[in-house]
PDB file of C-alpha atoms in Angstrom:
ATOM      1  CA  UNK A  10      10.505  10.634   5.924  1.00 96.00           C
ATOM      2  CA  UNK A  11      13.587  12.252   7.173  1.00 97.00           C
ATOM      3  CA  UNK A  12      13.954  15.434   7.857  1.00 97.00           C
ATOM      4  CA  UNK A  13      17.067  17.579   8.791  1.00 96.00           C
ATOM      5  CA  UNK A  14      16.669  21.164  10.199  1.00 97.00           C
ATOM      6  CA  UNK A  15      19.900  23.854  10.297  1.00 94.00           C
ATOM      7  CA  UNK A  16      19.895  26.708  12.449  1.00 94.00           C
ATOM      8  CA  UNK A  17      22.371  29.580  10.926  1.00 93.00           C
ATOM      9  CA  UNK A  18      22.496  32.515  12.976  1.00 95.00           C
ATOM     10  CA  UNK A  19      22.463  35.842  11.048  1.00 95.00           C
ATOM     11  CA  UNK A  20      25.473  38.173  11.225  1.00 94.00           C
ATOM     12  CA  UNK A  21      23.898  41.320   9.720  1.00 95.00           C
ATOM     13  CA  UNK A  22      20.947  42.171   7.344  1.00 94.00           C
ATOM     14  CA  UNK A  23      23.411  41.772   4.165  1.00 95.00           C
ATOM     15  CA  UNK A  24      24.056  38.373   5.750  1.00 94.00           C
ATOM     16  CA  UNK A  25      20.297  37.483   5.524  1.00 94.00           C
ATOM     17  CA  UNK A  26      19.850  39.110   2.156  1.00 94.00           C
ATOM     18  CA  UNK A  27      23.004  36.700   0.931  1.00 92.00           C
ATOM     19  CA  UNK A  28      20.847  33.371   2.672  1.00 91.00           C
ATOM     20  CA  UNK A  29      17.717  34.507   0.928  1.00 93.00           C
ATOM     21  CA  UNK A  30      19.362  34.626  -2.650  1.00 91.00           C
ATOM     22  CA  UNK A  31      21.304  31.376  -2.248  1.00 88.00           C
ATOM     23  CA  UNK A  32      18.463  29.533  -0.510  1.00 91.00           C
ATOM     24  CA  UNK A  33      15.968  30.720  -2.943  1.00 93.00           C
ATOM     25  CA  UNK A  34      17.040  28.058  -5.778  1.00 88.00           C
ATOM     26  CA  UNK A  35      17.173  25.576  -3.186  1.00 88.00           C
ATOM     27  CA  UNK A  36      13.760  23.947  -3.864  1.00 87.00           C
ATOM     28  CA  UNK A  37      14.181  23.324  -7.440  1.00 89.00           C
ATOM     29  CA  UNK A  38      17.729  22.590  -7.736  1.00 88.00           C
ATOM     30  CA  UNK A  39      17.243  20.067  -5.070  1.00 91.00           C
ATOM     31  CA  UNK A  40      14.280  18.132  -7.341  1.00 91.00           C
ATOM     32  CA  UNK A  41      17.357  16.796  -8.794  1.00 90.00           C
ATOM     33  CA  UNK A  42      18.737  15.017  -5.799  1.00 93.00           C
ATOM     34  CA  UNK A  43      17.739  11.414  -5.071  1.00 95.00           C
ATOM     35  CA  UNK A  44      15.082  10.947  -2.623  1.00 97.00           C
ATOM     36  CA  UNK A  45      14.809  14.618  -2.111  1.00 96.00           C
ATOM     37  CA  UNK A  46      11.185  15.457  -1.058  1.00 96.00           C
ATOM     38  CA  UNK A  47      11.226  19.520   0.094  1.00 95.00           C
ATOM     39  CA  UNK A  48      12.872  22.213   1.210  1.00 94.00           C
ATOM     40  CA  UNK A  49      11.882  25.503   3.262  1.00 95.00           C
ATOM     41  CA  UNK A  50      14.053  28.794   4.478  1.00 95.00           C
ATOM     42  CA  UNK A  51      12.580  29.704   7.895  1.00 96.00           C
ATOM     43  CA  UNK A  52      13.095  33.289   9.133  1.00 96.00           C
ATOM     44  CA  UNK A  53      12.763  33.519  13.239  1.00 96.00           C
ATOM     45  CA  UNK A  54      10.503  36.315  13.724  1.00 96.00           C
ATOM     46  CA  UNK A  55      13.381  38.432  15.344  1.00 95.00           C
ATOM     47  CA  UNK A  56      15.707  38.701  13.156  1.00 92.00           C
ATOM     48  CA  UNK A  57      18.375  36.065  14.772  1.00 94.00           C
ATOM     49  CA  UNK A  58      18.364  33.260  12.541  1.00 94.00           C
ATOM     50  CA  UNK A  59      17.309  31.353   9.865  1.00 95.00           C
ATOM     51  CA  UNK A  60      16.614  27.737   9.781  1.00 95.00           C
ATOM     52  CA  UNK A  61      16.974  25.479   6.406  1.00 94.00           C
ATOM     53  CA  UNK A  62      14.412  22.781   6.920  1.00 95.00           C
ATOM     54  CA  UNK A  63      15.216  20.147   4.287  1.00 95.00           C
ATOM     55  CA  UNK A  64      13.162  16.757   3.992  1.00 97.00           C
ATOM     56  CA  UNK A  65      14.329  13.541   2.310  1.00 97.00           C
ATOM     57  CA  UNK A  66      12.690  10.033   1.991  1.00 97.00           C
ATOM     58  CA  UNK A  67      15.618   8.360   4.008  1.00 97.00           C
ATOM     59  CA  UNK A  68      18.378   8.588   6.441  1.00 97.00           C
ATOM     60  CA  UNK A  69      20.432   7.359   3.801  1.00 97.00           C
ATOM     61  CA  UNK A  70      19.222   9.651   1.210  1.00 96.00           C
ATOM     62  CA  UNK A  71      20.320  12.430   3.329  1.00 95.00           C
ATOM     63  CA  UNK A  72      23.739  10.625   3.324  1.00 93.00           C
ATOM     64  CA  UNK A  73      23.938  10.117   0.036  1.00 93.00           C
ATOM     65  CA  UNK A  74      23.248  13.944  -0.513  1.00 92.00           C
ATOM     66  CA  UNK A  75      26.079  14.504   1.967  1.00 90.00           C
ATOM     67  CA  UNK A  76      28.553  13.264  -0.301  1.00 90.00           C
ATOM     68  CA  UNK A  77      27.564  14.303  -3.900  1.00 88.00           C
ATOM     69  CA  UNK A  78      28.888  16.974  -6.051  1.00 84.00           C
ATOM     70  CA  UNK A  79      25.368  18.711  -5.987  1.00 86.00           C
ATOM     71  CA  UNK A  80      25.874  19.228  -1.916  1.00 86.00           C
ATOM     72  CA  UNK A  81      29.797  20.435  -2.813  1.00 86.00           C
ATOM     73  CA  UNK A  82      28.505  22.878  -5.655  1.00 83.00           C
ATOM     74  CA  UNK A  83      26.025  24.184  -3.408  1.00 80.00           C
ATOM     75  CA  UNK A  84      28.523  24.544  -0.148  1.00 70.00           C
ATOM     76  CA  UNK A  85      31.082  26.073  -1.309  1.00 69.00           C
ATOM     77  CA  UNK A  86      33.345  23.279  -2.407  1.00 60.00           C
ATOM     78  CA  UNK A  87      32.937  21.257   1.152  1.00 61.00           C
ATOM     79  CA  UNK A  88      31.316  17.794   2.282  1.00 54.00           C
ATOM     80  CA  UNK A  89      28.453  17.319   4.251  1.00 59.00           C
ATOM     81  CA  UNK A  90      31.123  15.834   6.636  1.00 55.00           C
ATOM     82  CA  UNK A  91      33.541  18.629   7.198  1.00 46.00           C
ATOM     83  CA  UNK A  92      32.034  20.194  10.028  1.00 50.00           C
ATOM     84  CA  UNK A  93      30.801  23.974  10.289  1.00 53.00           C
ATOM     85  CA  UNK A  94      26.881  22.865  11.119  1.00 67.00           C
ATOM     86  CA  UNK A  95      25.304  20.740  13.825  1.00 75.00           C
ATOM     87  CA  UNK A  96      21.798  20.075  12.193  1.00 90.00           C
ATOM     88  CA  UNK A  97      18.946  18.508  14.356  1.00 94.00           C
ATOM     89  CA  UNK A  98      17.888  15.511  12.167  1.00 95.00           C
ATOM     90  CA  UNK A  99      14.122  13.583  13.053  1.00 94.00           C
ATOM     91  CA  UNK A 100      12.298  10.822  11.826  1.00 95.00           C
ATOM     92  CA  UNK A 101       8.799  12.966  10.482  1.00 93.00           C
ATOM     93  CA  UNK A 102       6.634  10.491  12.555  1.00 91.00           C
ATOM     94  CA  UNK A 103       2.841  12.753  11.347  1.00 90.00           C
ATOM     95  CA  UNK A 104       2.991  14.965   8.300  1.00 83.00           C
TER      96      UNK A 104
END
């Protein structure tokens, strides 16, 4: 497995409130994706950020995902390769 964690740092509450609405269809619109396996929306505990931890069966899964209409749609019109984001991406070695 393959999992791929992004950090977004919240602005103000109506910034968080906007992540929690758009985030919250995540996990079934994403059942649709190829080798898609889950998706959570982390909250840290003070307020600063929010962390979309999304897991797929392969590197190039996540790839593929990348470069689909389903990851445009969902961002706004943009590839998974035009920047904005530095995710932290692991191998899930136990889990």
């Amino acid at each position: 497995m393959y999992q791929v964690n992004n950090r977004i740092d919240i602005r103000s509450p109506e910034h968080l409130a906007e992540l929690k609405e758009r985030f919250a269809k995540a996990p079934e619109s994403m059942k649709q994706v190829p080798g898609f396996i889950s998706f959570r929306l982390l909250e840290a505990e003070d307020g600063s950020h929010v962390i979309a931890e999304t897991v797929f069966d392969s590197p190039a899964s996540f790839r593929t995902w990348l470069e689909s209409d389903h990851f445009r749609n969902a961002h706004g019109g943009r590839s998974g390769n035009a920047g904005g984001s530095n995710p932290a991406r692991y191998f899930v070695v136990i889990g």
